[in-house]
XYZ file of N, CA, C and O in Angstrom:
596
model
N 11.705 13.096 0.430
C 10.780 12.972 -0.369
C 9.507 12.169 -0.132
O 8.560 12.509 0.071
N 9.804 11.082 0.411
C 8.601 9.963 0.415
C 7.827 9.853 -0.604
O 8.164 9.858 -1.625
N 6.275 9.843 -0.462
C 5.310 9.118 -1.258
C 4.246 10.256 -1.799
O 3.002 9.916 -2.208
N 4.318 11.570 -0.883
C 3.208 12.237 -0.745
C 2.247 11.947 -0.027
O 2.320 11.317 1.149
N 0.951 11.727 -0.602
C -0.169 11.981 0.157
C -0.872 10.830 -0.599
O -0.526 10.265 -1.930
N -1.670 9.745 -0.037
C -2.659 8.514 -0.731
C -3.393 8.114 -0.061
O -3.653 8.629 0.991
N -3.931 7.015 -0.622
C -4.893 5.882 -0.176
C -4.302 4.727 0.222
O -3.789 4.063 -0.808
N -4.900 3.963 1.326
C -4.051 2.739 1.404
C -5.685 1.626 2.300
O -6.427 2.392 2.585
N -4.987 0.567 1.839
C -6.161 -0.194 2.732
C -5.146 -1.033 3.625
O -4.293 -1.359 3.359
N -5.630 -0.612 5.204
C -4.703 -0.773 6.077
C -5.624 -1.965 6.821
O -6.799 -2.192 7.281
N -4.738 -2.851 7.334
C -5.185 -3.983 8.177
C -4.882 -4.168 9.408
O -3.791 -3.542 9.761
N -5.319 -5.066 10.152
C -4.553 -5.464 11.569
C -3.448 -5.878 11.959
O -3.152 -6.899 11.301
N -2.217 -5.396 12.666
C -1.245 -5.461 13.028
C -1.352 -6.988 13.825
O -0.380 -7.538 13.725
N -2.648 -7.117 14.228
C -2.276 -8.551 15.152
C -2.548 -9.854 14.054
O -2.037 -10.709 14.483
N -2.891 -9.294 12.925
C -3.430 -10.409 12.024
C -1.969 -10.672 10.993
O -1.393 -11.850 10.381
N -1.145 -9.624 10.815
C -0.303 -9.353 9.763
C 0.784 -8.442 10.270
O 0.468 -7.331 10.241
N 1.976 -8.524 10.867
C 2.743 -7.841 11.565
C 3.986 -7.283 10.548
O 4.731 -8.007 9.700
N 4.003 -5.856 10.591
C 5.171 -5.346 9.856
C 5.847 -4.419 10.989
O 5.382 -4.109 12.123
N 7.701 -4.666 10.795
C 8.370 -4.783 11.908
C 8.259 -2.899 12.330
O 8.634 -2.792 13.405
N 8.016 -1.937 11.374
C 8.347 -0.893 11.542
C 7.415 0.617 10.816
O 7.378 1.569 11.357
N 6.088 0.223 10.505
C 5.531 0.981 9.705
C 3.904 0.025 9.687
O 3.837 -0.988 10.394
N 2.943 1.045 9.194
C 1.548 0.339 9.564
C 1.337 -0.471 8.148
O 1.545 0.045 7.153
N 0.636 -1.682 8.458
C 0.495 -2.466 7.493
C -0.234 -1.899 6.786
O -1.863 -1.223 6.970
N -0.125 -1.922 5.352
C -1.168 -1.705 4.418
C -0.828 -2.298 2.962
O -0.167 -2.940 2.565
N -2.060 -1.800 2.012
C -1.797 -2.213 0.673
C -2.121 -1.209 0.203
O -3.542 -0.314 0.069
N -1.084 -0.265 -0.816
C -1.340 1.019 -1.390
C -2.269 0.939 -2.752
O -2.466 0.399 -3.627
N -3.504 2.029 -2.500
C -4.420 2.137 -3.495
C -3.855 3.204 -4.653
O -3.964 3.332 -5.667
N -3.261 4.501 -4.211
C -2.793 5.702 -4.697
C -1.940 6.034 -3.817
O -1.527 6.194 -2.256
N -0.810 6.991 -4.395
C 0.339 7.596 -3.534
C 0.906 9.166 -4.716
O 0.112 8.983 -5.933
N 1.719 9.400 -4.279
C 2.098 10.608 -4.775
C 1.082 11.842 -5.347
O 0.664 12.156 -6.483
N 0.042 11.867 -4.365
C -0.791 12.894 -4.424
C -0.612 14.420 -3.707
O 0.392 14.574 -2.774
N -1.005 15.374 -3.960
C -1.467 16.392 -2.969
C -2.227 16.450 -1.964
O -3.352 14.963 -2.479
N -2.291 16.779 -1.021
C -3.265 16.445 0.248
C -4.599 16.562 -0.160
O -5.733 15.603 0.074
N -4.879 17.851 -0.810
C -6.326 18.128 -1.152
C -7.029 17.207 -1.938
O -8.152 16.444 -1.855
N -6.430 16.875 -2.999
C -6.791 15.941 -3.874
C -6.895 14.443 -3.281
O -8.029 13.827 -3.589
N -5.940 13.699 -2.834
C -6.114 12.717 -1.804
C -7.463 12.010 -0.806
O -8.082 11.756 -0.901
N -7.362 13.904 -0.401
C -9.105 13.935 0.405
C -10.335 13.811 -0.309
O -10.965 13.078 0.097
N -10.252 14.255 -1.414
C -11.211 14.488 -2.239
C -11.466 13.137 -2.849
O -12.519 11.852 -3.145
N -10.468 12.499 -3.290
C -10.396 10.621 -3.751
C -11.076 10.072 -2.553
O -11.813 9.168 -2.696
N -10.388 9.945 -1.317
C -11.053 9.473 0.038
C -12.352 9.566 -0.277
O -13.148 8.447 -0.081
N -12.670 10.681 -0.342
C -14.321 10.579 0.271
C -15.196 10.325 -1.204
O -15.979 9.676 -0.996
N -14.453 10.378 -2.214
C -14.902 9.854 -3.523
C -15.180 8.050 -3.258
O -16.375 7.809 -3.620
N -14.225 7.516 -2.946
C -14.311 6.141 -2.936
C -15.196 5.648 -1.441
O -15.793 4.630 -1.787
N -15.165 6.407 -0.163
C -16.054 5.976 0.905
C -17.596 6.141 0.182
O -18.092 5.064 0.572
N -17.812 7.231 -0.721
C -19.320 7.454 -0.652
C -19.541 6.547 -1.977
O -20.713 5.909 -1.832
N -18.614 5.798 -2.342
C -19.025 4.837 -3.750
C -18.590 3.111 -3.439
O -19.424 2.592 -4.147
N -18.141 3.303 -2.640
C -17.590 2.001 -2.469
C -17.633 1.274 -0.722
O -17.454 0.185 -0.558
N -17.972 2.313 -0.208
C -17.544 1.953 1.508
C -16.383 2.122 2.223
O -15.589 2.553 1.525
N -16.407 1.853 3.224
C -15.081 2.191 4.175
C -14.092 0.899 4.170
O -12.859 0.936 4.644
N -14.469 -0.708 3.807
C -13.542 -1.693 3.909
C -13.361 -1.889 2.738
O -14.564 -2.345 1.734
N -12.548 -3.434 2.452
C -12.342 -4.113 1.071
C -11.922 -5.376 1.812
O -11.063 -5.196 2.715
N -12.097 -6.595 1.190
C -11.555 -7.653 1.693
C -10.675 -7.662 0.664
O -10.517 -7.824 -0.721
N -9.334 -8.213 1.573
C -7.967 -8.421 0.629
C -7.505 -9.673 0.658
O -7.326 -10.480 2.048
N -7.129 -10.502 -0.335
C -6.564 -11.907 -0.569
C -4.997 -11.608 -0.612
O -4.861 -10.813 -1.391
N -4.302 -12.287 0.528
C -2.937 -12.350 0.615
C -2.438 -13.470 0.139
O -2.696 -14.424 0.697
N -1.309 -13.121 -1.132
C -0.746 -14.345 -1.467
C 0.684 -14.882 -0.597
O 1.585 -14.657 -1.208
N 0.444 -15.450 0.853
C 1.577 -15.545 1.432
C 2.452 -16.873 1.195
O 3.465 -16.941 1.852
N 1.430 -17.752 0.034
C 2.644 -18.690 -0.269
C 3.764 -18.278 -0.841
O 4.971 -19.074 -1.263
N 3.627 -16.894 -1.597
C 4.460 -16.611 -2.604
C 4.990 -15.330 -2.354
O 4.425 -14.268 -2.885
N 6.319 -14.949 -1.192
C 6.617 -13.535 -1.157
C 7.221 -13.014 -2.137
O 7.960 -13.823 -2.856
N 7.293 -11.954 -2.667
C 8.116 -11.138 -3.466
C 8.967 -10.305 -2.937
O 8.736 -9.590 -1.919
N 10.072 -9.974 -3.770
C 10.793 -8.489 -3.816
C 10.371 -7.385 -4.461
O 9.844 -7.518 -5.924
N 10.047 -6.417 -4.254
C 9.716 -5.432 -4.682
C 10.655 -3.953 -5.296
O 11.545 -3.691 -4.256
N 11.098 -3.877 -6.356
C 12.429 -3.098 -6.849
C 12.253 -1.577 -6.122
O 11.113 -1.147 -5.838
N 13.268 -1.074 -6.025
C 13.348 0.032 -5.638
C 12.783 1.205 -6.785
O 12.834 0.903 -8.170
N 12.499 2.159 -6.207
C 11.513 2.923 -7.258
C 10.380 2.609 -8.248
O 10.261 2.584 -9.317
N 9.640 1.776 -7.577
C 8.467 0.873 -8.286
C 7.572 1.819 -8.571
O 6.845 1.314 -10.021
N 7.047 3.121 -8.349
C 6.040 3.780 -8.750
C 6.898 4.869 -9.735
O 7.782 5.136 -9.775
N 5.523 5.131 -10.821
C 6.075 6.228 -11.803
C 7.024 7.416 -10.978
O 8.193 7.927 -11.510
N 6.588 8.167 -10.487
C 7.234 8.970 -9.634
C 8.266 8.970 -8.346
O 8.639 9.828 -7.448
N 8.535 7.595 -8.320
C 9.329 7.399 -7.134
C 10.556 7.425 -7.448
O 10.985 6.639 -8.006
N 11.381 8.040 -6.353
C 12.684 8.147 -6.719
C 13.478 8.040 -5.394
O 14.130 8.385 -4.763
N 12.784 7.137 -4.550
C 13.098 7.063 -2.870
C 14.166 6.071 -2.641
O 14.734 5.846 -1.825
N 14.778 4.976 -4.001
C 15.569 4.092 -3.467
C 15.450 3.260 -2.941
O 16.715 2.891 -1.899
N 14.205 2.873 -2.281
C 14.238 1.859 -1.008
C 13.314 0.327 -1.494
O 12.497 0.898 -2.736
N 13.924 -0.860 -1.200
C 13.099 -1.681 -1.923
C 12.347 -2.287 -0.807
O 12.439 -1.526 0.064
N 11.393 -3.406 -1.278
C 10.738 -3.841 -0.105
C 10.932 -5.478 -0.580
O 10.730 -5.994 -1.354
N 10.112 -6.196 0.233
C 9.583 -7.531 0.100
C 8.089 -7.636 1.027
O 7.596 -6.949 1.891
N 7.057 -8.323 0.386
C 5.891 -8.482 0.696
C 5.354 -9.858 0.148
O 5.790 -10.629 -0.565
N 3.900 -9.195 0.058
C 3.224 -10.573 -0.667
C 2.004 -9.711 -1.775
O 1.609 -8.569 -1.299
N 1.979 -10.294 -2.765
C 0.831 -9.719 -4.069
C -0.298 -9.823 -3.156
O -0.666 -11.035 -2.573
N -1.490 -8.937 -3.427
C -2.520 -9.100 -3.198
C -3.941 -9.200 -4.189
O -3.271 -8.636 -5.514
N -4.945 -9.642 -3.728
C -5.810 -9.176 -4.761
C -7.224 -9.024 -3.804
O -7.589 -9.512 -2.917
N -7.898 -7.582 -4.455
C -9.108 -7.423 -3.911
C -10.345 -7.118 -4.731
O -10.006 -6.814 -6.040
N -11.260 -7.928 -4.991
C -12.214 -7.572 -5.961
C -12.929 -6.563 -6.205
O -12.949 -5.879 -6.936
N -12.842 -5.528 -4.846
C -13.056 -4.512 -4.877
C -12.206 -3.204 -5.763
O -12.441 -2.308 -6.155
N -10.554 -3.703 -6.244
C -10.189 -3.085 -6.900
C -10.429 -2.950 -8.158
O -10.359 -1.786 -8.775
N -11.363 -3.346 -8.640
C -12.533 -3.423 -9.929
C -13.233 -2.256 -9.620
O -13.401 -1.174 -11.074
N -13.766 -1.693 -8.650
C -14.254 -0.735 -8.500
C -13.483 0.420 -8.013
O -13.659 1.827 -8.437
N -12.579 0.428 -7.298
C -11.701 1.299 -6.775
C -10.790 1.897 -7.766
O -10.761 3.229 -7.837
N -10.283 1.249 -8.725
C -9.431 1.875 -10.132
C -9.966 2.781 -10.813
O -9.740 3.875 -11.233
N -11.235 2.588 -11.315
C -11.925 3.741 -12.327
C -12.013 4.951 -11.581
O -11.765 5.756 -12.026
N -12.094 4.986 -10.112
C -12.234 6.207 -9.368
C -10.866 6.657 -9.222
O -10.805 8.044 -9.305
N -10.101 5.864 -9.022
C -8.458 6.457 -9.005
C -7.786 6.897 -10.142
O -7.393 8.206 -10.139
N -8.661 6.601 -11.253
C -8.103 7.084 -12.683
C -8.443 8.338 -13.062
O -7.668 8.822 -13.650
N -9.126 8.804 -12.006
C -9.801 10.190 -12.549
C -8.716 11.113 -11.670
O -9.040 12.660 -11.837
N -8.125 10.717 -11.035
C -7.326 11.561 -10.229
C -5.705 11.890 -10.607
O -5.175 10.432 -11.236
N -4.819 12.748 -10.420
C -3.450 12.503 -10.661
C -2.792 11.760 -9.454
O -2.699 12.160 -8.190
N -2.272 10.494 -9.925
C -1.590 9.877 -8.904
C -1.039 8.712 -9.393
O -1.398 8.593 -10.533
N -0.294 8.084 -8.660
C 0.886 6.806 -9.222
C -0.389 5.641 -8.404
O -1.034 5.907 -6.952
N -0.331 4.690 -8.825
C -1.118 3.662 -8.604
C -0.395 2.071 -8.505
O 0.509 2.138 -9.833
N -0.423 1.013 -8.013
C 0.401 0.192 -7.860
C 0.118 -0.674 -9.473
O -1.009 -0.863 -9.646
N 1.327 -1.274 -9.853
C 1.140 -2.165 -10.855
C 0.300 -3.458 -10.391
O -0.669 -3.804 -11.532
N 0.634 -3.566 -9.345
C -0.144 -5.260 -8.749
C -0.129 -4.771 -7.281
O 0.559 -4.180 -6.343
N -1.656 -5.010 -6.891
C -1.758 -4.602 -5.471
C -1.032 -5.573 -4.405
O -0.431 -6.810 -4.870
N -0.261 -5.041 -3.485
C 0.511 -6.017 -2.919
C 0.845 -5.247 -1.364
O 0.607 -3.969 -0.992
N 1.438 -5.831 -0.685
C 1.767 -5.270 1.030
C 3.194 -5.404 1.269
O 3.479 -6.466 0.585
N 4.100 -4.525 1.613
C 5.069 -4.308 1.723
C 5.708 -4.474 3.209
O 4.689 -3.845 4.362
N 6.108 -5.950 3.596
C 6.741 -5.961 5.395
C 7.698 -5.161 5.753
O 7.418 -5.042 6.537
N 8.586 -5.080 5.023
C 9.668 -4.721 5.228
C 10.532 -3.801 3.707
O 10.011 -3.935 2.906
N 10.763 -2.509 4.399
C 11.440 -1.667 3.181
C 13.089 -1.300 3.726
O 13.581 -1.753 5.252
N 14.269 -1.504 2.819
C 15.366 -1.309 3.118
C 16.265 -0.592 1.783
O 15.223 -1.046 0.339
N 17.252 -0.097 1.960
C 18.043 0.089 0.641
C 18.462 -1.148 -0.177
O 19.202 -1.243 -1.127
N 18.462 -2.204 0.951
C 19.685 -3.460 0.380
C 18.618 -4.421 0.110
O 18.226 -5.067 1.413
N 18.245 -5.571 -0.864
C 17.429 -6.653 -0.931
C 18.132 -7.876 -0.024
O 17.346 -8.768 0.518
N 19.613 -7.520 0.540
C 20.345 -8.558 0.878
C 19.926 -8.897 2.432
O 20.067 -9.893 3.182
N 19.566 -7.674 2.993
C 18.661 -7.481 4.745
C 17.486 -8.401 4.828
O 17.214 -8.513 6.117
N 16.698 -8.875 3.603
C 15.615 -9.077 3.610
C 15.427 -10.860 4.270
O 15.965 -11.484 3.354
N 14.162 -11.078 4.524
C 14.395 -12.471 5.659
C 12.688 -12.855 5.182
O 12.092 -12.937 6.189
N 12.522 -12.697 3.723
C 10.988 -13.213 3.459
C 10.798 -14.250 3.860
O 11.332 -15.817 4.021
N 8.971 -14.602 4.453
C 8.511 -15.337 5.055
C 7.691 -15.944 4.446
O 6.358 -15.140 3.600
N 7.279 -17.208 4.291
C 6.410 -18.151 3.756
C 5.001 -18.512 4.745
O 5.270 -18.760 5.895
N 3.765 -18.293 4.357
C 2.890 -18.611 5.105
C 1.521 -19.084 4.287
O 1.677 -18.760 2.769
N 0.717 -19.324 4.612
C -0.632 -19.895 4.119
C -1.203 -18.413 3.203
O -1.207 -17.485 3.823
N -1.782 -18.500 2.299
C -2.655 -17.502 1.658
C -3.582 -17.231 2.709
O -4.257 -18.542 3.805
N -3.934 -15.881 2.927
C -5.098 -15.662 4.000
C -5.897 -14.360 3.157
O -5.377 -13.490 2.669
N -7.267 -14.054 4.140
C -8.112 -13.165 3.465
C -8.330 -12.174 5.072
O -8.360 -12.460 6.045
N -7.971 -11.004 4.461
C -8.285 -9.814 5.880
C -9.430 -8.687 5.641
O -8.905 -8.393 4.262
N -9.893 -8.405 6.317
C -10.493 -7.330 5.858
C -10.119 -5.824 6.224
O -9.427 -5.720 7.511
N -9.974 -5.029 5.464
C -8.947 -3.984 5.171
C -10.146 -2.559 5.290
O -10.819 -2.414 4.897
N -9.203 -1.167 6.223
C -10.171 -0.271 6.265
C -9.426 0.546 5.253
O -7.856 1.161 5.192
N -10.504 1.570 4.504
C -9.458 2.797 3.444
C -9.240 3.612 4.409
O -10.027 3.927 5.408
N -8.031 4.357 4.315
C -7.587 5.205 4.952
C -6.795 6.493 4.441
O -6.049 6.077 3.022
N -7.010 7.592 4.507
C -5.849 8.692 3.997
C -4.875 8.763 4.597
O -4.970 8.900 5.971
N -3.962 8.833 3.935
C -2.700 8.789 4.599
C -1.615 9.821 4.206
O -1.700 10.312 3.000
N -0.587 10.105 4.976
C 0.371 11.129 4.762
C 1.617 10.405 4.905
O 2.316 9.536 5.842
N 2.176 9.953 3.454
C 3.482 9.091 3.583
C 4.547 9.971 2.721
O 5.525 9.900 2.025
N 4.731 11.580 3.259
C 5.526 12.476 2.803
C 7.097 12.220 3.436
O 7.844 12.676 2.733
N 7.097 11.127 4.689
C 8.646 11.231 5.185
C 9.133 10.102 4.171
O 8.563 9.305 3.706
N 10.668 10.046 4.214
C 11.646 9.148 3.805
C 11.284 7.733 4.574
O 11.963 6.871 4.178
N 11.140 8.162 5.664
C 10.936 6.755 7.043
C 9.896 6.256 7.070
O 8.753 6.988 7.653
N 9.432 4.879 6.738
C 8.085 4.400 6.602
C 7.882 4.517 8.246
O 6.606 4.404 8.592
N 8.218 4.559 9.274
C 7.984 4.511 10.471
C 7.397 5.795 11.086
O 6.387 5.920 11.793
N 7.731 6.589 9.790
C 7.199 8.272 10.126
C 5.729 8.123 9.539
O 5.231 9.380 9.570
N 5.367 7.492 8.417
C 4.226 7.595 7.956
C 2.813 7.644 8.902
O 2.770 6.668 9.865
N 1.510 8.206 8.385
C 0.465 8.055 9.474
C -0.762 8.495 8.462
O -0.921 8.840 7.165
N -1.851 8.100 9.361
C -3.189 7.969 9.002
C -3.940 9.451 9.221
O -3.590 9.720 10.538
N -4.556 9.700 8.412
C -4.876 11.619 8.963
C -6.425 10.942 9.049
O -6.821 11.453 10.031
N -7.249 10.134 8.207
C -8.470 9.735 8.407
C -8.681 8.330 7.928
O -8.279 8.027 6.755
């Protein structure tokens, strides 16, 4: 089933590595492709193509399975909560579209069906400039998720 289509803030893998998927912070998911594309164009035109994101590396988190409203993928993850001042601009725009949004901006470093496999890593807090991307996250396998534009 996956997570449909959506928008991510994508960061450089050379700055923060994820083992088998594109490193990202989700802005929206569980969207139809045409609606996600409209949201992408809307965000880019009103907010620009990038956003600085602060990652709270000193406090890794575990994210429960079925995190989103329409989520029944039964996969959990670990990662870091994040903050972006631009979320204050993004959220009202995203609210105009039918989509799921994160309760808290975060990045997932690893996904699995079992928390016991995770070995979260502590690191200093850090900021990365991220790019807004339209994504296809329809696969159940994170390694198959891809950027459309």
